[in-house]
C-alpha positions as semicolon CSV with decimal commas, in nm:
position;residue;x (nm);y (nm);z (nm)
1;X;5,519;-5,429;0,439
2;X;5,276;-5,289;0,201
3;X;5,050;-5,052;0,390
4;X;4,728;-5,175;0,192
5;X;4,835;-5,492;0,368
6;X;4,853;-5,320;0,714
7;X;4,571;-5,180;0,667
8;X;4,392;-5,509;0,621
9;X;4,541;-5,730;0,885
10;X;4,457;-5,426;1,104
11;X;4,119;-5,562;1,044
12;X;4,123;-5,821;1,216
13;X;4,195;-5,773;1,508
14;X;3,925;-5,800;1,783
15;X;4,090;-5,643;2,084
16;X;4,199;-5,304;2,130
17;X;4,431;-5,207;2,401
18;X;4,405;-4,893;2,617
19;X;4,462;-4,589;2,414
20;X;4,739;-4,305;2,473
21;X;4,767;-3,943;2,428
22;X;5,024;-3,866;2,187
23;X;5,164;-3,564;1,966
24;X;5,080;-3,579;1,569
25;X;5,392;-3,481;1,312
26;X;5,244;-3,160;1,302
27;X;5,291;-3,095;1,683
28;X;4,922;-3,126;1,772
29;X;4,767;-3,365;2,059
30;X;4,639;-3,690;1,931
31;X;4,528;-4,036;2,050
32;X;4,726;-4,353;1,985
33;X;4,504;-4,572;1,804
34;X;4,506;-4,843;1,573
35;X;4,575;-4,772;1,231
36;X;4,180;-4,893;1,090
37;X;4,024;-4,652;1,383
38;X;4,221;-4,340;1,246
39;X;4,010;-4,211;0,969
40;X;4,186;-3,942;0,779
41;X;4,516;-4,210;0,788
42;X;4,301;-4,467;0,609
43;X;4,187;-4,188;0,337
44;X;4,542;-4,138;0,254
45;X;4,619;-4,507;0,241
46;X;4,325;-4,620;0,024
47;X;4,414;-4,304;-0,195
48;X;4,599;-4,421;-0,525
49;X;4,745;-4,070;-0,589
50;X;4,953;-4,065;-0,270
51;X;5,233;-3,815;-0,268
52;X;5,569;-3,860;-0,102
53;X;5,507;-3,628;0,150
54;X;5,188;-3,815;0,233
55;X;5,407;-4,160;0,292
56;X;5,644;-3,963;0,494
57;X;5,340;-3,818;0,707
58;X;5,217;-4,189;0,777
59;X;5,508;-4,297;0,867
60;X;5,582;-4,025;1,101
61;X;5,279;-4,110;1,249
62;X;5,324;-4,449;1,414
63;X;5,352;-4,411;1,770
64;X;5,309;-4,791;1,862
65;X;5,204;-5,162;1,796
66;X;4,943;-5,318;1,956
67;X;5,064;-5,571;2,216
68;X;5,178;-5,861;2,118
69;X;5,167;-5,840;1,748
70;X;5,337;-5,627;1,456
71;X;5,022;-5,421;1,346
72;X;5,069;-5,071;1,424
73;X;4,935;-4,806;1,561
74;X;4,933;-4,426;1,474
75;X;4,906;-4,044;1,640
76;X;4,500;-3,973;1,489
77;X;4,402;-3,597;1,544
78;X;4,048;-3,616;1,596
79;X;3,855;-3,365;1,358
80;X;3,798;-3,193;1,681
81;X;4,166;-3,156;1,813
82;X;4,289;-3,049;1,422
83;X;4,396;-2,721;1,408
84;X;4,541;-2,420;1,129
85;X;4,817;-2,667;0,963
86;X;4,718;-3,002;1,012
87;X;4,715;-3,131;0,647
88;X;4,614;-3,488;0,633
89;X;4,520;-3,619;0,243
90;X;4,568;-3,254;0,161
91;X;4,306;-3,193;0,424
92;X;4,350;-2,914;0,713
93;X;4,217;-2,674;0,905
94;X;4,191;-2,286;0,870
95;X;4,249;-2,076;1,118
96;X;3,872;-2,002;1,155
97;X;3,836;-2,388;1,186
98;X;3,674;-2,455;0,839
99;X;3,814;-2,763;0,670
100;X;3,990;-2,638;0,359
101;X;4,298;-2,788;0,153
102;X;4,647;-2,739;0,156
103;X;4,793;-2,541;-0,134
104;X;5,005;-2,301;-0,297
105;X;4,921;-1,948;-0,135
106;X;4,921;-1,893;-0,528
107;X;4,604;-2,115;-0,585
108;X;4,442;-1,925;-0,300
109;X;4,327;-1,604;-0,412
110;X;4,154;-1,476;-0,081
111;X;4,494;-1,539;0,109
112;X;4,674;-1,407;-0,165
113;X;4,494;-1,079;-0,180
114;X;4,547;-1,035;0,173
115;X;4,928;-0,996;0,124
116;X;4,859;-0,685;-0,118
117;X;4,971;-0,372;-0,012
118;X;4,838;-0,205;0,218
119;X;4,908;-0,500;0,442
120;X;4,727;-0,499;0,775
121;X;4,879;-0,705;1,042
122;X;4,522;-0,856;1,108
123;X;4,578;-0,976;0,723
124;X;4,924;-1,052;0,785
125;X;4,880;-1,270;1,105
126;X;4,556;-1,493;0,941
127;X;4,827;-1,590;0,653
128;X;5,044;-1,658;0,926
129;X;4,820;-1,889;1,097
130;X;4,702;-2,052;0,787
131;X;5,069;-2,171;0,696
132;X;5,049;-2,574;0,598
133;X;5,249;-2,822;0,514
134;X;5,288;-2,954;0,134
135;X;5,510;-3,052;-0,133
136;X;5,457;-2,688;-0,255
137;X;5,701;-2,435;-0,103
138;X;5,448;-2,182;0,022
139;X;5,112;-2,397;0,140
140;X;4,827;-2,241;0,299
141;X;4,483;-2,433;0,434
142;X;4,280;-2,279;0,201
143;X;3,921;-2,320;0,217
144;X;3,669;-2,440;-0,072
145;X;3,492;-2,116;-0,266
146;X;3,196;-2,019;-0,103
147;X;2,977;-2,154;-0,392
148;X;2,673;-2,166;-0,199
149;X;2,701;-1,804;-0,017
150;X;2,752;-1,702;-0,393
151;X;2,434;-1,850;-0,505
152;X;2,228;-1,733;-0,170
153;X;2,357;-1,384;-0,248
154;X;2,249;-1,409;-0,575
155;X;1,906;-1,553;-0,559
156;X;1,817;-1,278;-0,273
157;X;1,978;-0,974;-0,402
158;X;2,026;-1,071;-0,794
159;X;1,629;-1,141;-0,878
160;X;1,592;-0,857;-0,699
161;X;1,807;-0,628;-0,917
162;X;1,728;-0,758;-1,224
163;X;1,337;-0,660;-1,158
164;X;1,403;-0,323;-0,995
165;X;1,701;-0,218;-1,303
166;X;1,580;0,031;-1,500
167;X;1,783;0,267;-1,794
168;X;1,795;0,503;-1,471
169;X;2,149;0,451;-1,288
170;X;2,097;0,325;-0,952
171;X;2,101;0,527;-0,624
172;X;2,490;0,517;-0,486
173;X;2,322;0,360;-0,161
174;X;2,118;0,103;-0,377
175;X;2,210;-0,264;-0,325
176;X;2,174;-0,298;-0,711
177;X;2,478;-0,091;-0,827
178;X;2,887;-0,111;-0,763
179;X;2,827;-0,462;-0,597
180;X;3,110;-0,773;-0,696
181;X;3,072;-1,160;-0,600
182;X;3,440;-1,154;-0,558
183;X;3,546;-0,980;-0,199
184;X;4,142;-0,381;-1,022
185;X;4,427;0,310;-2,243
186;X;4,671;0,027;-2,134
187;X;4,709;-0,074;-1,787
188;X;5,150;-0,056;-1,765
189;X;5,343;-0,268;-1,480
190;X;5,448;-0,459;-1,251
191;X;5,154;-0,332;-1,046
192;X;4,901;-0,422;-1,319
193;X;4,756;-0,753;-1,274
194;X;4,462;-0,949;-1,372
195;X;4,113;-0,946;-1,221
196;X;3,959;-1,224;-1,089
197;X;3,713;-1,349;-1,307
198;X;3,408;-1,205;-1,147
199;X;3,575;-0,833;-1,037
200;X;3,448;-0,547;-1,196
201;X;3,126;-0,669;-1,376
202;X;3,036;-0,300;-1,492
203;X;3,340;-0,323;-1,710
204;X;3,229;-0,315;-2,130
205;X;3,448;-0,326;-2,421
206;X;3,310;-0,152;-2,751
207;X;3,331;-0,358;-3,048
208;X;3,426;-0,121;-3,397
209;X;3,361;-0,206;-3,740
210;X;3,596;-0,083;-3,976
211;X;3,495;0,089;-4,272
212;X;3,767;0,008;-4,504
213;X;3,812;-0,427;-4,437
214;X;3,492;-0,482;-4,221
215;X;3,678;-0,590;-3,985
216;X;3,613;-0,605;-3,577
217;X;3,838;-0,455;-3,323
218;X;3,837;-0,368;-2,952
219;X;3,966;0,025;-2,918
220;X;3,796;0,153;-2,600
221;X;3,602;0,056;-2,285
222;X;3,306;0,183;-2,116
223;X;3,133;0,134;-1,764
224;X;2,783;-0,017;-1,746
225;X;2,569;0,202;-1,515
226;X;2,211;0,094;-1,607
227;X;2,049;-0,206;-1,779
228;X;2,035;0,074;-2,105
229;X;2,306;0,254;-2,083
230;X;2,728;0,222;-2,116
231;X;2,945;0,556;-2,010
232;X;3,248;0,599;-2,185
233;X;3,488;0,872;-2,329
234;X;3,341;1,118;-2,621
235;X;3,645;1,057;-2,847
236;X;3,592;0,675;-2,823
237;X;3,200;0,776;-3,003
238;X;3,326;1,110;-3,170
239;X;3,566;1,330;-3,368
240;X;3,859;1,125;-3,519
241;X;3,753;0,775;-3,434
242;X;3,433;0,742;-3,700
243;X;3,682;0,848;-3,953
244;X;3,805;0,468;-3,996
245;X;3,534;0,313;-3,769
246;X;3,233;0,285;-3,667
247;X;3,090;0,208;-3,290
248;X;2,953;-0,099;-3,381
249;X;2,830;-0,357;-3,026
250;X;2,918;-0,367;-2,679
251;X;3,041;-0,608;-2,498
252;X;2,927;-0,705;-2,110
253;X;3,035;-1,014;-1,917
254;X;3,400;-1,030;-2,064
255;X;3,681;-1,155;-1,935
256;X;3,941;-1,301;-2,157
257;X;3,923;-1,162;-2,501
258;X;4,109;-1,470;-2,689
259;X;3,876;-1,685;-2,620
260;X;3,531;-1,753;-2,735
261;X;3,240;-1,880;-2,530
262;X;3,266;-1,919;-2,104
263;X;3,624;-1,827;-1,973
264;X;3,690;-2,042;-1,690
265;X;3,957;-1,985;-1,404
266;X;4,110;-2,220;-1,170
267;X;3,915;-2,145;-0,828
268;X;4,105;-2,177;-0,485
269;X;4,017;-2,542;-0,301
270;X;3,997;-2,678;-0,672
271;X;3,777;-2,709;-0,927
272;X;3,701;-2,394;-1,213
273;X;3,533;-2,043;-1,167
274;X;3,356;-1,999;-1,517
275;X;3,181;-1,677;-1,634
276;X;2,810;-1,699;-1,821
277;X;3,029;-1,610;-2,126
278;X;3,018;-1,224;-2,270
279;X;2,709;-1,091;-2,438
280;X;2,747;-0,827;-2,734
281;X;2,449;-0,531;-2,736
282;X;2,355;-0,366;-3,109
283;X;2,404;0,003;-2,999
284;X;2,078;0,194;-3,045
285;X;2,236;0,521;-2,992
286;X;2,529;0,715;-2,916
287;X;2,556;1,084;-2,703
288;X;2,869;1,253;-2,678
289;X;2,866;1,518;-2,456
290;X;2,783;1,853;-2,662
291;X;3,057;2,042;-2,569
292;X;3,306;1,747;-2,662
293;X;3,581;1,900;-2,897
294;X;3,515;2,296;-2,845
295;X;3,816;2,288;-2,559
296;X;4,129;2,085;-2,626
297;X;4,077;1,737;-2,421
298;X;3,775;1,873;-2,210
299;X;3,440;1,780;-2,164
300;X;3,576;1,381;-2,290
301;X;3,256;1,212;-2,148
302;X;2,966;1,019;-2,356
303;X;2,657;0,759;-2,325
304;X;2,582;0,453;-2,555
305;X;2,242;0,338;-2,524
306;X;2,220;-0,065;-2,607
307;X;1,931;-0,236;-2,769
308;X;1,755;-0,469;-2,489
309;X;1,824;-0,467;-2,167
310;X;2,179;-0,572;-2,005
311;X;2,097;-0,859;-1,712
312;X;2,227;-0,893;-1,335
313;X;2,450;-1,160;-1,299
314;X;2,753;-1,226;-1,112
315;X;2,943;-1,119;-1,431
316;X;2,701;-0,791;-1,550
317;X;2,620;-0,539;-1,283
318;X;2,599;-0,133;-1,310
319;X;2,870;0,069;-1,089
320;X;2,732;0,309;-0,877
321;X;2,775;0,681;-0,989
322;X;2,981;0,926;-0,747
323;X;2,792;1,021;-0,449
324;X;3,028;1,330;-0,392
325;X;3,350;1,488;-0,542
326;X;3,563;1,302;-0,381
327;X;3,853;1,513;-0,558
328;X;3,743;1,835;-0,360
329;X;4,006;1,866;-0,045
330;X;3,708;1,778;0,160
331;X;3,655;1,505;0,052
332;X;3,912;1,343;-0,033
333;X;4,001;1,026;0,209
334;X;4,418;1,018;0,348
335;X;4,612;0,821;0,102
336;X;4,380;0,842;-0,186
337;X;4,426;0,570;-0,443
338;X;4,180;0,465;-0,717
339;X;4,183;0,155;-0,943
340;X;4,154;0,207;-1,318
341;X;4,053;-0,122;-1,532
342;X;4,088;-0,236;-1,897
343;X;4,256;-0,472;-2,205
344;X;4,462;-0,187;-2,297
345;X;4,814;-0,250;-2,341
346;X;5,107;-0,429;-2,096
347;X;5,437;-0,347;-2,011
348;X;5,509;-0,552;-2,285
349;X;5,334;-0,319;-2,529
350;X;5,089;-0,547;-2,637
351;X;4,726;-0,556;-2,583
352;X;4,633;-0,804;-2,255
353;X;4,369;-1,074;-2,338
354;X;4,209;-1,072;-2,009
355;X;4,075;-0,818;-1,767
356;X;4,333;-0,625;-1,562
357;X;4,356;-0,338;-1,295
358;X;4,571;-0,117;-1,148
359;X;4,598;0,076;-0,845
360;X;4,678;0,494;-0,912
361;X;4,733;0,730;-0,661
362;X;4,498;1,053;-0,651
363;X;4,695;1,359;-0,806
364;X;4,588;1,721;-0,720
365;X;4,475;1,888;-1,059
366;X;4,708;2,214;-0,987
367;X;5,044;1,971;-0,935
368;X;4,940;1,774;-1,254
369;X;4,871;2,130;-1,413
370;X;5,191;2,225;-1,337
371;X;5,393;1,909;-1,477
372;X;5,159;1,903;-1,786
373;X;5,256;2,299;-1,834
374;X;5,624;2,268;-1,869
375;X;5,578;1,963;-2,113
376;X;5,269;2,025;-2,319
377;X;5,209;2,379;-2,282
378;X;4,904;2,354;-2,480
379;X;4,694;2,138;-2,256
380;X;4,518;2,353;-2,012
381;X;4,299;2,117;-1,757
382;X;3,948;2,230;-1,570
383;X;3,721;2,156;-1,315
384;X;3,561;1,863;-1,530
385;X;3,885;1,662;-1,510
386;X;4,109;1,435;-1,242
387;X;4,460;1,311;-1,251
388;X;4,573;0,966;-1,106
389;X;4,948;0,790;-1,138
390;X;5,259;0,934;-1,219
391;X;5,461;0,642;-1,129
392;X;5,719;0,470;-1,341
393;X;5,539;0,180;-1,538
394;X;5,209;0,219;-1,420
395;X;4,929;0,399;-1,606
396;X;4,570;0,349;-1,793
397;X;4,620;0,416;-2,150
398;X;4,550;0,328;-2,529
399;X;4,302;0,093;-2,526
400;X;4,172;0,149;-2,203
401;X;4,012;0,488;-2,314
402;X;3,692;0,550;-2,178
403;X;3,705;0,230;-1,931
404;X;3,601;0,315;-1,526
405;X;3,897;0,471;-1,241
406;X;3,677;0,314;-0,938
407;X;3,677;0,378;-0,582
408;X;3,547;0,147;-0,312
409;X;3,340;0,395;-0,080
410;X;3,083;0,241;0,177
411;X;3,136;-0,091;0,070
412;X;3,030;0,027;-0,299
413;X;3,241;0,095;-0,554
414;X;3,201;0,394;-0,749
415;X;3,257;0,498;-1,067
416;X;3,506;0,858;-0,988
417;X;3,653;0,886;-1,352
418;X;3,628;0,817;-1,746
419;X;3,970;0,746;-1,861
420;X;4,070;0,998;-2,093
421;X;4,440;1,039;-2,217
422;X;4,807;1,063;-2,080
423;X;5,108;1,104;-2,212
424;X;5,221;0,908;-2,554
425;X;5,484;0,752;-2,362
426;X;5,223;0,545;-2,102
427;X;5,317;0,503;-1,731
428;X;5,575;0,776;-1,743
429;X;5,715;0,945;-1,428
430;X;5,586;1,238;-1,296
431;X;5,295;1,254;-1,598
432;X;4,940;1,120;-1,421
433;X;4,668;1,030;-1,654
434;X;4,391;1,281;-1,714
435;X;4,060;1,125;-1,651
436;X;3,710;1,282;-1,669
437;X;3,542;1,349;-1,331
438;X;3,240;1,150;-1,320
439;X;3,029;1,371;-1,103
440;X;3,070;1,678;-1,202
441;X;2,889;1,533;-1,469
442;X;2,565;1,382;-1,308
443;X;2,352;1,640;-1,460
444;X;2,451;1,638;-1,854
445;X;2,397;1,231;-1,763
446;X;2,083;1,239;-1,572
447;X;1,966;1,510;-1,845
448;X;2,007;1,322;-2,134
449;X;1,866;0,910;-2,016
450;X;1,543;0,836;-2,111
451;X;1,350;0,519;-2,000
């Protein structure tokens, strides 16, 4: 019998026998009811987009027939007795006992990030917990995005921000700088993946005009750290570069470079995640540092001052600037790794359209001395410089110069390096990257902004 049918004769009936306690399909307590009392079972029987699995679950669910008569009645989990798992009409129950929606662990990118390494078994037991059943192979209850915590955050802290911004870089402890909504030159890898859409919002691309074809291209990145200003490598403003181009715009609020206007993302419990769309800055002025170019690859740091004023969004903030050197033995935490971002080039050896990051493990600068030495004799690294990577297939590099290596300290992340240059061969073993280190630095960059 057709189970709109039931469903209707159900109806009509006036008496309702004593009720049971029974066990759902999904092994929690229920009551045994008649089919028109049990709610979420009616939701999945008026739906017209019923899955198999959702047939299977109804039928599953019949514990009984009311006395007397063929209409039937079904195991209901009250909304108070459904737990991590239940998944009725898609429809379940996190293990914090928000209702959320039963997907691929794929379309759920808080769970997801929980299972990357490091793995804690706090992380690892919550993804346990929030295991579902679905026609997808690995479900999780996933709850909705937290669309209005975003916008609460915002209003309080983002009006804020955008009145108190000035072309001087925030205080590290500020609650205006190295701040994301979302709780990662050429990055090379398996290990390189994309950001999620709202990561890293201090992350700029410089647009170049070439002298020859006036045409546009994306070369370098840069790291917003004021509402004026963009820091970036000195040979991505200086030297060899301005022979065929010139520093032209810069670009805030991007995300996926093939496409024009708001880039949009699937977001986890459904619906899209869109960005404001990116915003390109005339460049009012460009600083290399000074001393850029007297020593082979040293001293590879530089400003860009924009026109206007860059805004606070959820998609445009400033990173903080280093609070301490957190290369000097001292200070440097147990298993240091840092996270360099850019559109540089893939493992494939082409140039990735959207945003992507990659996590580099902290290299001493004497051990990177001493594998650059028997190489590349010639290079000869200082105190203004840091090495990160050395693995097999991972690495920053072309077209990724001058983008931010980050480091989540406090809660805020901070901007440790300038990403310099590497090896030709990218993401080769036992050859780190070279980045510049930010704060030994702070002066020359403090010295030189103006309001």
């Amino acid at each position: 019998m057709n189970l709109i049918i039931v469903a209707v004769i159900s109806t009509c009936v006036a008496v309702v026998y004593g009720n049971t306690t029974c066990q759902t399909p999904n092994g929690r307590s229920g009551q045994c009811i008649t089919l028109t009392e049990c709610k979420p079972l009616v939701e999945i029987i008026n739906n017209p987009k019923k899955t198999n699995q959702d047939v299977v679950l109804l039928q599953k669910s019949k514990c009984g027939a009311i006395e007397g008569s063929l209409v039937p009645k079904v195991c209901c989990p009250s909304e108070s007795q459904a737990g991590p798992g239940d998944s009725l009409n898609g429809a379940c129950r996190t293990p914090n006992g928000e209702i959320g929606k039963c997907v691929s662990i794929y379309s759920c990118q808080y769970i997801s990030n929980m299972l990357k390494p490091p793995v804690s078994n706090e992380n690892l037991s919550f993804v346990q917990k929030s295991k579902c059943e679905s026609s997808e192979q690995y479900s999780v209850c996933c709850r909705p995005p937290p669309v209005t915590e975003v916008k609460t955050k915002y209003s309080a802290v983002g009006g804020t921000c955008q009145a108190q911004l000035t072309a001087f870089p925030p205080e590290p402890n500020s609650s205006c700088c190295g701040e994301m909504v979302a709780v990662g030159n050429k990055i090379v890898g398996a290990g390189g993946e994309a950001t999620m859409i709202d990561e890293h919002p201090w992350t700029a691309l410089i647009e170049y005009l070439n002298i020859m074809d006036s045409t546009i291209s994306l070369s370098c990145g840069g790291s917003l750290i004021s509402n004026k200003y963009v820091l970036t490598a000195a040979h991505c403003i200086a030297g060899k570069v301005l022979q065929t181009y010139t520093p032209n715009k810069v670009r805030l609020g991007e995300f996926d470079t093939s496409n024009d206007g708001k880039d949009c993302v699937a977001a986890a419990g459904g619906g899209e995640d869109c960005t404001d769309g990116a915003i390109s800055f005339n460049i009012e002025k460009i600083i290399p540092h000074p001393k850029y170019g007297q020593t082979a690859k040293r001293n590879d740091i530089g400003l860009i001052r924009i026109q206007g004023t860059a805004p606070y969004t959820d998609f445009i903030r400033p990173i903080c600037l280093p609070s301490k050197d957190l290369t000097l033995p001292e200070n440097t935490p147990p298993s240091f790794s840092m996270s360099a971002v850019g559109w540089g080039k893939t493992e494939f050896k082409i140039r990735s359209d959207v945003k992507v990051q990659i996590s580099l493990p902290f290299v001493k600068l004497d051990k990177c001395q001493s594998e650059y030495g028997g190489r590349h004799s010639s290079i000869s690294l200082g105190t203004g410089q840091l090495c990160a990577g050395g693995l097999s297939g991972q690495d920053s590099c072309k077209g990724d110069s001058g983008g931010p290596l980050v480091y989540e300290y406090q809660s805020k992340f901070q901007l440790v390096g300038v990403i310099s240059f590497g090896p030709a061969d990218c993401g080769k073993e036992g050859l780190p990257g070279i980045y510049t280190n930010v704060y030994q630095y702070l002066d020359w960059i403090k010295s030189v902004i103006v309001q």
